[in-house]
PDB file of C-alpha atoms and ligand atoms in Angstrom:
ATOM      1  CA  MET H   1       0.017   0.210  -0.054  1.00 98.00           C
ATOM      2  CA  LYS H   2       1.213   2.829  -1.172  1.00 98.00           C
ATOM      3  CA  ILE H   3       1.500   5.999   1.288  1.00 98.00           C
ATOM      4  CA  PHE H   4       0.480   9.417  -0.596  1.00 98.00           C
ATOM      5  CA  LEU H   5       1.126  13.236   1.843  1.00 98.00           C
ATOM      6  CA  ASP H   6      -2.488  15.816   1.563  1.00 98.00           C
ATOM      7  CA  THR H   7      -0.383  18.926   1.588  1.00 98.00           C
ATOM      8  CA  CYS H   8       0.337  21.319  -0.262  1.00 98.00           C
ATOM      9  CA  ASN H   9       3.461  22.071   1.556  1.00 98.00           C
ATOM     10  CA  VAL H  10       6.200  21.562  -0.008  1.00 98.00           C
ATOM     11  CA  GLU H  11       9.273  21.742   3.259  1.00 98.00           C
ATOM     12  CA  SER H  12       6.657  18.750   4.401  1.00 98.00           C
ATOM     13  CA  VAL H  13       6.588  16.351   1.936  1.00 98.00           C
ATOM     14  CA  ARG H  14      10.776  17.502   1.601  1.00 98.00           C
ATOM     15  CA  ASN H  15      10.977  15.935   4.833  1.00 98.00           C
ATOM     16  CA  ALA H  16       8.386  13.365   4.858  1.00 98.00           C
ATOM     17  CA  ALA H  17      10.720  12.181   1.258  1.00 98.00           C
ATOM     18  CA  ASP H  18      12.844  11.998   2.816  1.00 97.00           C
ATOM     19  CA  THR H  19      12.620   8.730   4.815  1.00 98.00           C
ATOM     20  CA  GLY H  20      12.209   7.223   1.261  1.00 97.00           C
ATOM     21  CA  LEU H  21       8.675   6.141   1.873  1.00 98.00           C
ATOM     22  CA  ILE H  22       5.776   8.877   0.215  1.00 98.00           C
ATOM     23  CA  SER H  23       4.569   7.805  -3.095  1.00 98.00           C
ATOM     24  CA  GLY H  24       2.871  10.278  -4.202  1.00 98.00           C
ATOM     25  CA  VAL H  25       0.816  13.677  -3.172  1.00 98.00           C
ATOM     26  CA  THR H  26      -2.632  15.049  -3.488  1.00 98.00           C
ATOM     27  CA  THR H  27      -3.461  18.190  -3.500  1.00 98.00           C
ATOM     28  CA  ASN H  28      -6.856  20.655  -4.363  1.00 98.00           C
ATOM     29  CA  PRO H  29      -7.639  23.959  -4.339  1.00 98.00           C
ATOM     30  CA  THR H  30      -8.113  24.371   0.155  1.00 98.00           C
ATOM     31  CA  LEU H  31      -4.829  23.118   0.619  1.00 98.00           C
ATOM     32  CA  ALA H  32      -4.152  25.350  -1.311  1.00 98.00           C
ATOM     33  CA  GLN H  33      -5.548  28.157   1.020  1.00 98.00           C
ATOM     34  CA  LYS H  34      -4.080  26.811   4.357  1.00 98.00           C
ATOM     35  CA  ALA H  35      -0.195  26.041   3.013  1.00 98.00           C
ATOM     36  CA  GLY H  36      -1.272  29.691   1.669  1.00 98.00           C
ATOM     37  CA  ARG H  37      -0.252  28.668  -1.968  1.00 98.00           C
ATOM     38  CA  ALA H  38      -1.446  31.145  -4.276  1.00 98.00           C
ATOM     39  CA  ASP H  39       0.604  30.668  -6.349  1.00 98.00           C
ATOM     40  CA  TYR H  40      -1.021  26.396  -6.931  1.00 98.00           C
ATOM     41  CA  ARG H  41       1.016  26.014 -10.338  1.00 98.00           C
ATOM     42  CA  LYS H  42       4.365  26.460  -9.143  1.00 98.00           C
ATOM     43  CA  MET H  43       3.686  24.386  -5.908  1.00 98.00           C
ATOM     44  CA  LEU H  44       3.290  21.257  -7.823  1.00 98.00           C
ATOM     45  CA  ALA H  45       6.358  22.436 -10.588  1.00 98.00           C
ATOM     46  CA  GLN H  46       7.764  21.952  -6.496  1.00 98.00           C
ATOM     47  CA  MET H  47       6.619  19.297  -5.420  1.00 98.00           C
ATOM     48  CA  CYS H  48       7.435  16.858  -8.906  1.00 97.00           C
ATOM     49  CA  ASP H  49      11.183  18.088  -8.658  1.00 97.00           C
ATOM     50  CA  ILE H  50      11.459  16.451  -5.199  1.00 97.00           C
ATOM     51  CA  ILE H  51      12.626  12.644  -5.629  1.00 94.00           C
ATOM     52  CA  GLY H  52      10.843  10.676  -5.002  1.00 93.00           C
ATOM     53  CA  LEU H  53       7.594  11.181  -5.931  1.00 97.00           C
ATOM     54  CA  GLU H  54       5.413   9.263  -8.997  1.00 96.00           C
ATOM     55  CA  SER H  55       2.661  10.821  -8.570  1.00 98.00           C
ATOM     56  CA  VAL H  56       1.315  14.901  -7.845  1.00 98.00           C
ATOM     57  CA  SER H  57      -2.803  14.956  -8.353  1.00 98.00           C
ATOM     58  CA  ALA H  58      -3.162  18.581  -9.173  1.00 98.00           C
ATOM     59  CA  GLN H  59      -6.886  19.430  -9.148  1.00 98.00           C
ATOM     60  CA  VAL H  60      -8.706  21.184 -12.066  1.00 98.00           C
ATOM     61  CA  LYS H  61     -11.484  24.253 -11.668  1.00 97.00           C
ATOM     62  CA  GLU H  62     -14.718  22.232 -10.337  1.00 97.00           C
ATOM     63  CA  ASP H  63     -17.021  23.372 -12.799  1.00 96.00           C
ATOM     64  CA  GLN H  64     -16.248  23.748 -16.003  1.00 97.00           C
ATOM     65  CA  THR H  65     -17.897  21.400 -18.759  1.00 98.00           C
ATOM     66  CA  ALA H  66     -16.191  18.113 -19.601  1.00 98.00           C
ATOM     67  CA  GLU H  67     -13.973  20.283 -22.481  1.00 98.00           C
ATOM     68  CA  ASN H  68     -12.374  22.607 -21.113  1.00 98.00           C
ATOM     69  CA  MET H  69     -11.376  20.643 -17.528  1.00 98.00           C
ATOM     70  CA  PHE H  70      -9.175  18.287 -20.595  1.00 98.00           C
ATOM     71  CA  LEU H  71      -7.416  21.234 -21.279  1.00 98.00           C
ATOM     72  CA  GLU H  72      -6.452  22.304 -18.045  1.00 98.00           C
ATOM     73  CA  GLY H  73      -6.154  19.074 -17.212  1.00 98.00           C
ATOM     74  CA  ILE H  74      -3.481  18.830 -20.702  1.00 98.00           C
ATOM     75  CA  GLU H  75      -2.505  21.746 -20.009  1.00 98.00           C
ATOM     76  CA  LEU H  76      -1.516  20.701 -15.767  1.00 98.00           C
ATOM     77  CA  GLU H  77       0.078  17.807 -17.087  1.00 98.00           C
ATOM     78  CA  SER H  78       2.092  19.921 -19.191  1.00 98.00           C
ATOM     79  CA  ILE H  79       4.138  21.129 -15.354  1.00 97.00           C
ATOM     80  CA  CYS H  80       5.301  17.648 -14.909  1.00 97.00           C
ATOM     81  CA  ARG H  81       4.641  15.215 -18.442  1.00 96.00           C
ATOM     82  CA  GLY H  82       3.554  11.705 -16.993  1.00 95.00           C
ATOM     83  CA  LYS H  83       3.823  12.716 -13.288  1.00 97.00           C
ATOM     84  CA  ILE H  84       0.108  14.778 -12.764  1.00 98.00           C
ATOM     85  CA  ALA H  85      -2.457  12.920 -12.096  1.00 98.00           C
ATOM     86  CA  VAL H  86      -5.413  15.336 -13.228  1.00 98.00           C
ATOM     87  CA  LYS H  87      -7.886  15.651 -10.340  1.00 98.00           C
ATOM     88  CA  LEU H  88     -10.725  15.758 -11.497  1.00 98.00           C
ATOM     89  CA  PRO H  89     -14.215  15.808  -9.639  1.00 98.00           C
ATOM     90  CA  MET H  90     -16.706  13.190  -8.972  1.00 98.00           C
ATOM     91  CA  ASN H  91     -19.374  14.000 -12.119  1.00 98.00           C
ATOM     92  CA  PRO H  92     -20.060  13.368 -14.962  1.00 98.00           C
ATOM     93  CA  HIS H  93     -17.845  16.210 -16.686  1.00 98.00           C
ATOM     94  CA  GLY H  94     -14.806  15.724 -14.391  1.00 98.00           C
ATOM     95  CA  LEU H  95     -15.552  11.859 -15.677  1.00 98.00           C
ATOM     96  CA  THR H  96     -15.396  12.374 -19.029  1.00 98.00           C
ATOM     97  CA  ALA H  97     -12.627  14.245 -18.967  1.00 98.00           C
ATOM     98  CA  ALA H  98     -10.973  11.315 -16.916  1.00 98.00           C
ATOM     99  CA  LYS H  99     -12.327   9.650 -20.062  1.00 98.00           C
ATOM    100  CA  LEU H 100      -9.984  11.844 -22.884  1.00 98.00           C
ATOM    101  CA  LEU H 101      -7.103  12.698 -21.421  1.00 98.00           C
ATOM    102  CA  ARG H 102      -6.368   8.332 -20.530  1.00 97.00           C
ATOM    103  CA  ARG H 103      -7.513   8.178 -23.718  1.00 97.00           C
ATOM    104  CA  LYS H 104      -6.770  10.643 -26.361  1.00 98.00           C
ATOM    105  CA  LYS H 105      -3.205  11.524 -24.234  1.00 98.00           C
ATOM    106  CA  GLY H 106      -1.910   8.557 -22.227  1.00 98.00           C
ATOM    107  CA  ILE H 107      -2.244  11.435 -19.346  1.00 98.00           C
ATOM    108  CA  ASN H 108      -3.724  10.080 -15.545  1.00 98.00           C
ATOM    109  CA  THR H 109      -6.679  11.109 -13.819  1.00 98.00           C
ATOM    110  CA  ASN H 110      -7.777  11.375 -10.356  1.00 98.00           C
ATOM    111  CA  ILE H 111     -11.152  11.182  -8.905  1.00 98.00           C
ATOM    112  CA  THR H 112     -12.203  13.471  -6.263  1.00 98.00           C
ATOM    113  CA  LEU H 113     -15.212  13.383  -3.485  1.00 98.00           C
ATOM    114  CA  VAL H 114     -16.040   9.380  -4.157  1.00 98.00           C
ATOM    115  CA  PHE H 115     -18.386   8.683  -1.421  1.00 98.00           C
ATOM    116  CA  ARG H 116     -19.732   6.082  -2.146  1.00 97.00           C
ATOM    117  CA  PRO H 117     -18.866   2.386  -4.433  1.00 98.00           C
ATOM    118  CA  SER H 118     -21.485   2.953  -7.362  1.00 98.00           C
ATOM    119  CA  GLN H 119     -19.265   6.330  -7.928  1.00 98.00           C
ATOM    120  CA  ALA H 120     -16.844   4.519  -7.359  1.00 98.00           C
ATOM    121  CA  LEU H 121     -17.925   1.915  -9.907  1.00 98.00           C
ATOM    122  CA  LEU H 122     -18.037   5.537 -12.463  1.00 98.00           C
ATOM    123  CA  ALA H 123     -14.869   6.796 -11.822  1.00 98.00           C
ATOM    124  CA  MET H 124     -13.458   2.925 -12.589  1.00 98.00           C
ATOM    125  CA  ASN H 125     -15.400   2.924 -16.007  1.00 98.00           C
ATOM    126  CA  ALA H 126     -14.002   6.386 -17.060  1.00 98.00           C
ATOM    127  CA  GLY H 127     -10.453   4.579 -17.097  1.00 98.00           C
ATOM    128  CA  ALA H 128      -9.118   6.774 -13.279  1.00 98.00           C
ATOM    129  CA  ASP H 129      -6.018   5.843 -12.228  1.00 98.00           C
ATOM    130  CA  PHE H 130      -7.284   7.050  -8.361  1.00 98.00           C
ATOM    131  CA  VAL H 131     -10.503   6.788  -7.009  1.00 98.00           C
ATOM    132  CA  SER H 132     -10.584   9.175  -4.022  1.00 98.00           C
ATOM    133  CA  TYR H 133     -12.760   7.513  -1.109  1.00 98.00           C
ATOM    134  CA  PHE H 134     -13.480  10.781   1.507  1.00 98.00           C
ATOM    135  CA  MET H 135     -13.410   8.911   4.753  1.00 97.00           C
ATOM    136  CA  GLY H 136     -13.209  11.586   6.849  1.00 97.00           C
ATOM    137  CA  ARG H 137     -15.856  13.542   5.255  1.00 97.00           C
ATOM    138  CA  GLN H 138     -17.685  10.385   5.367  1.00 95.00           C
ATOM    139  CA  GLU H 139     -16.997   9.366   8.748  1.00 94.00           C
ATOM    140  CA  ALA H 140     -18.050  12.854  10.100  1.00 93.00           C
ATOM    141  CA  LYS H 141     -21.721  12.623   8.246  1.00 93.00           C
ATOM    142  CA  LEU H 142     -22.414   9.230   9.566  1.00 90.00           C
ATOM    143  CA  LYS H 143     -21.903  10.063  12.647  1.00 88.00           C
ATOM    144  CA  GLU H 144     -23.667  13.556  12.289  1.00 87.00           C
ATOM    145  CA  LYS H 145     -27.075  11.164  11.282  1.00 85.00           C
ATOM    146  CA  TRP H 146     -26.511   8.593  13.448  1.00 78.00           C
ATOM    147  CA  GLY H 147     -24.830   9.042  16.883  1.00 74.00           C
ATOM    148  CA  GLU H 148     -20.842   9.785  17.600  1.00 66.00           C
ATOM    149  CA  ASP H 149     -21.373   6.570  20.746  1.00 62.00           C
ATOM    150  CA  GLN H 150     -23.099   4.623  18.286  1.00 59.00           C
ATOM    151  CA  LYS H 151     -21.264   1.311  18.161  1.00 59.00           C
ATOM    152  CA  ALA H 152     -22.017  -1.452  15.180  1.00 55.00           C
ATOM    153  CA  PRO H 153     -23.653  -5.025  16.556  1.00 55.00           C
ATOM    154  CA  SER H 154     -20.212  -6.555  17.115  1.00 55.00           C
ATOM    155  CA  GLY H 155     -19.714  -3.943  19.005  1.00 55.00           C
ATOM    156  CA  THR H 156     -16.686  -3.101  17.876  1.00 68.00           C
ATOM    157  CA  LYS H 157     -16.903  -0.751  16.007  1.00 76.00           C
ATOM    158  CA  SER H 158     -19.098   2.323  15.368  1.00 83.00           C
ATOM    159  CA  TYR H 159     -21.389   2.542  12.795  1.00 86.00           C
ATOM    160  CA  ALA H 160     -19.778   5.411  10.930  1.00 89.00           C
ATOM    161  CA  GLU H 161     -16.545   3.425  10.955  1.00 90.00           C
ATOM    162  CA  SER H 162     -18.403   0.593   9.659  1.00 90.00           C
ATOM    163  CA  GLN H 163     -19.931   1.712   7.141  1.00 93.00           C
ATOM    164  CA  ILE H 164     -16.714   3.364   6.147  1.00 96.00           C
ATOM    165  CA  GLN H 165     -14.983  -0.283   5.803  1.00 96.00           C
ATOM    166  CA  ARG H 166     -18.129  -1.480   3.282  1.00 96.00           C
ATOM    167  CA  ASP H 167     -17.404   1.257   1.480  1.00 97.00           C
ATOM    168  CA  LEU H 168     -13.617   1.145   0.721  1.00 98.00           C
ATOM    169  CA  GLU H 169     -13.673  -3.537   0.600  1.00 98.00           C
ATOM    170  CA  ARG H 170     -16.532  -3.105  -1.796  1.00 98.00           C
ATOM    171  CA  MET H 171     -14.654  -0.376  -4.314  1.00 98.00           C
ATOM    172  CA  VAL H 172     -11.201  -3.279  -3.403  1.00 98.00           C
ATOM    173  CA  ASN H 173     -14.084  -5.946  -4.683  1.00 98.00           C
ATOM    174  CA  TYR H 174     -15.300  -4.180  -7.096  1.00 98.00           C
ATOM    175  CA  LYS H 175     -11.879  -3.503  -8.945  1.00 98.00           C
ATOM    176  CA  GLU H 176     -10.612  -7.346  -8.010  1.00 98.00           C
ATOM    177  CA  ARG H 177     -13.656  -9.402  -9.177  1.00 98.00           C
ATOM    178  CA  TYR H 178     -14.911  -7.189 -12.929  1.00 98.00           C
ATOM    179  CA  ARG H 179      -9.673  -6.353 -13.335  1.00 98.00           C
ATOM    180  CA  PHE H 180     -10.076  -2.355 -13.212  1.00 98.00           C
ATOM    181  CA  GLY H 181      -6.865  -0.872 -13.851  1.00 97.00           C
ATOM    182  CA  SER H 182      -7.860   2.312 -10.931  1.00 98.00           C
ATOM    183  CA  GLN H 183      -5.957   2.202  -7.857  1.00 98.00           C
ATOM    184  CA  ILE H 184      -8.362   3.253  -4.594  1.00 98.00           C
ATOM    185  CA  LEU H 185      -7.125   5.985  -2.736  1.00 98.00           C
ATOM    186  CA  ALA H 186      -7.871   6.887   0.709  1.00 98.00           C
ATOM    187  CA  ALA H 187      -8.382  10.277   1.176  1.00 98.00           C
ATOM    188  CA  SER H 188      -9.534  12.795   3.616  1.00 98.00           C
ATOM    189  CA  ILE H 189      -7.938  10.336   6.882  1.00 98.00           C
ATOM    190  CA  ARG H 190      -7.983  12.271   9.925  1.00 98.00           C
ATOM    191  CA  ASN H 191      -5.901   9.995  12.176  1.00 97.00           C
ATOM    192  CA  VAL H 192      -3.546   6.382  12.164  1.00 97.00           C
ATOM    193  CA  GLU H 193      -6.974   4.527  13.171  1.00 96.00           C
ATOM    194  CA  HIS H 194      -7.966   5.606   9.169  1.00 97.00           C
ATOM    195  CA  VAL H 195      -4.907   4.562   7.813  1.00 98.00           C
ATOM    196  CA  GLU H 196      -5.376   0.807   9.201  1.00 97.00           C
ATOM    197  CA  LEU H 197      -8.805   0.596   8.548  1.00 97.00           C
ATOM    198  CA  ALA H 198      -8.267   1.677   5.293  1.00 98.00           C
ATOM    199  CA  ALA H 199      -4.938  -1.038   5.190  1.00 98.00           C
ATOM    200  CA  ASP H 200      -7.981  -3.479   6.315  1.00 97.00           C
ATOM    201  CA  CYS H 201      -9.988  -2.547   3.578  1.00 98.00           C
ATOM    202  CA  GLY H 202      -6.552  -3.420   0.757  1.00 98.00           C
ATOM    203  CA  VAL H 203      -7.127   0.104  -0.251  1.00 98.00           C
ATOM    204  CA  ASP H 204      -3.957   0.503  -3.047  1.00 98.00           C
ATOM    205  CA  ALA H 205      -3.374   4.165  -1.240  1.00 98.00           C
ATOM    206  CA  VAL H 206      -3.657   6.316   1.697  1.00 98.00           C
ATOM    207  CA  SER H 207      -3.050   9.653   1.660  1.00 98.00           C
ATOM    208  CA  VAL H 208      -3.072  11.679   4.477  1.00 98.00           C
ATOM    209  CA  PRO H 209      -1.897  14.578   6.230  1.00 98.00           C
ATOM    210  CA  PRO H 210       1.984  15.637   7.099  1.00 98.00           C
ATOM    211  CA  THR H 211       1.271  14.802  10.628  1.00 98.00           C
ATOM    212  CA  VAL H 212      -0.738  11.633  10.363  1.00 98.00           C
ATOM    213  CA  PHE H 213       2.080   9.894   8.500  1.00 98.00           C
ATOM    214  CA  TRP H 214       4.418  11.240  11.004  1.00 98.00           C
ATOM    215  CA  GLU H 215       2.308   9.510  14.006  1.00 97.00           C
ATOM    216  CA  MET H 216       2.518   6.393  12.068  1.00 98.00           C
ATOM    217  CA  PHE H 217       5.598   5.779  13.590  1.00 98.00           C
ATOM    218  CA  SER H 218       4.556   5.722  17.273  1.00 97.00           C
ATOM    219  CA  ASP H 219       2.534   3.067  18.937  1.00 96.00           C
ATOM    220  CA  ASN H 220      -0.539   4.624  21.050  1.00 89.00           C
ATOM    221  CA  LEU H 221       1.418   3.482  24.412  1.00 95.00           C
ATOM    222  CA  GLY H 222       4.619   5.462  23.799  1.00 94.00           C
ATOM    223  CA  LEU H 223       6.168   1.203  24.077  1.00 97.00           C
ATOM    224  CA  THR H 224       7.807   2.088  20.708  1.00 97.00           C
ATOM    225  CA  GLU H 225       9.780   5.606  22.223  1.00 96.00           C
ATOM    226  CA  ASP H 226       9.872   3.341  26.182  1.00 97.00           C
ATOM    227  CA  GLY H 227      11.544   0.703  24.694  1.00 98.00           C
ATOM    228  CA  ILE H 228      14.233   2.933  22.163  1.00 97.00           C
ATOM    229  CA  LYS H 229      15.504   4.830  25.097  1.00 97.00           C
ATOM    230  CA  ARG H 230      15.531   1.424  27.374  1.00 98.00           C
ATOM    231  CA  PHE H 231      17.743   0.184  24.465  1.00 97.00           C
ATOM    232  CA  LEU H 232      19.918   2.738  24.296  1.00 97.00           C
ATOM    233  CA  LYS H 233      20.185   2.991  28.747  1.00 98.00           C
ATOM    234  CA  ASP H 234      20.668  -1.018  28.726  1.00 97.00           C
ATOM    235  CA  ARG H 235      23.595  -0.181  25.953  1.00 97.00           C
ATOM    236  CA  GLU H 236      25.539   1.400  28.606  1.00 96.00           C
ATOM    237  CA  PHE H 237      26.755  -2.461  29.732  1.00 97.00           C
ATOM    238  CA  LEU H 238      28.055  -3.259  26.076  1.00 96.00           C
ATOM    239  CA  THR H 239      32.103  -2.986  25.875  1.00 97.00           C
ATOM    240  CA  GLY H 240      32.123  -3.753  22.719  1.00 94.00           C
TER     241      GLY H 240
HETATM  242  C1  LIG E   1      -6.933  14.349  -1.401  1.00 71.70           C
HETATM  243  O1  LIG E   1      -7.329  14.049  -2.640  1.00 71.70           O
HETATM  244  C2  LIG E   1      -8.045  14.833  -1.015  1.00 71.70           C
HETATM  245  O2  LIG E   1      -8.448  15.964  -1.202  1.00 71.70           O
HETATM  246  C3  LIG E   1      -8.444  15.644   1.167  1.00 71.70           C
HETATM  247  O3  LIG E   1      -7.425  13.917   1.364  1.00 71.70           O
HETATM  248  C4  LIG E   1      -9.115  15.978   1.347  1.00 71.70           C
HETATM  249  O4  LIG E   1      -9.291  15.347   2.261  1.00 71.70           O
HETATM  250  P1  LIG E   1     -10.232  17.404   3.890  1.00 71.70           P
HETATM  251  O5  LIG E   1     -10.930  18.059   2.395  1.00 71.70           O
HETATM  252  O6  LIG E   1     -11.768  16.332   4.207  1.00 71.70           O
HETATM  253  O7  LIG E   1      -9.010  16.874   4.584  1.00 71.70           O
END
């Protein structure tokens, strides 16, 4: 399972990419705003220069016709040929543009704002390289609807978590059953538990905020850090 970073902060990506564990980056206008990067295209070019990244998702303007999304997609992809995945909204124009970008130009695409397996089916049919399922937003919405503490019949997961798990499992299942070439990407990730849930379901990639990436190095009880300290202390006994 590949790990992508979900940010427009170039320095954060450089730091994380130095570990050698990051395969790509996903961006959007909200993340650009958060990072203070009004110069979206310049930021994308800087991301593409970072060693080790295979894919940088660049989002087209969301309210355009398929033809205009197609044209903007070609322009965005020219920032770094072969590395940019054009990110398109989950709607008829976005999916038509995805199909055209793949068929006519061989350009990679990422369909964003996917919340249901049937939407994923459409995106996979359009030949999308990435299908981005929004875990965090889905969970927040479902918790709003069903309440925070409701537990699923198994008692181990909330209804919201169970629903997200089911959605992801179905998407992975559709992909395998019908042999689609798309990668299921778990996006809108809020915590390490989301990463683990996505991995349990067999997704191809997760896109995590930098904070979640660094949290993934720790266990939730502090045992890794304590263990390192203990080894370092006991090392004082060693003479050779
Ligand atoms: C990634 O491709 C998405 O754009 C991102 O994860 C959005 O999620 P959020 O705005 O809910 O955090």
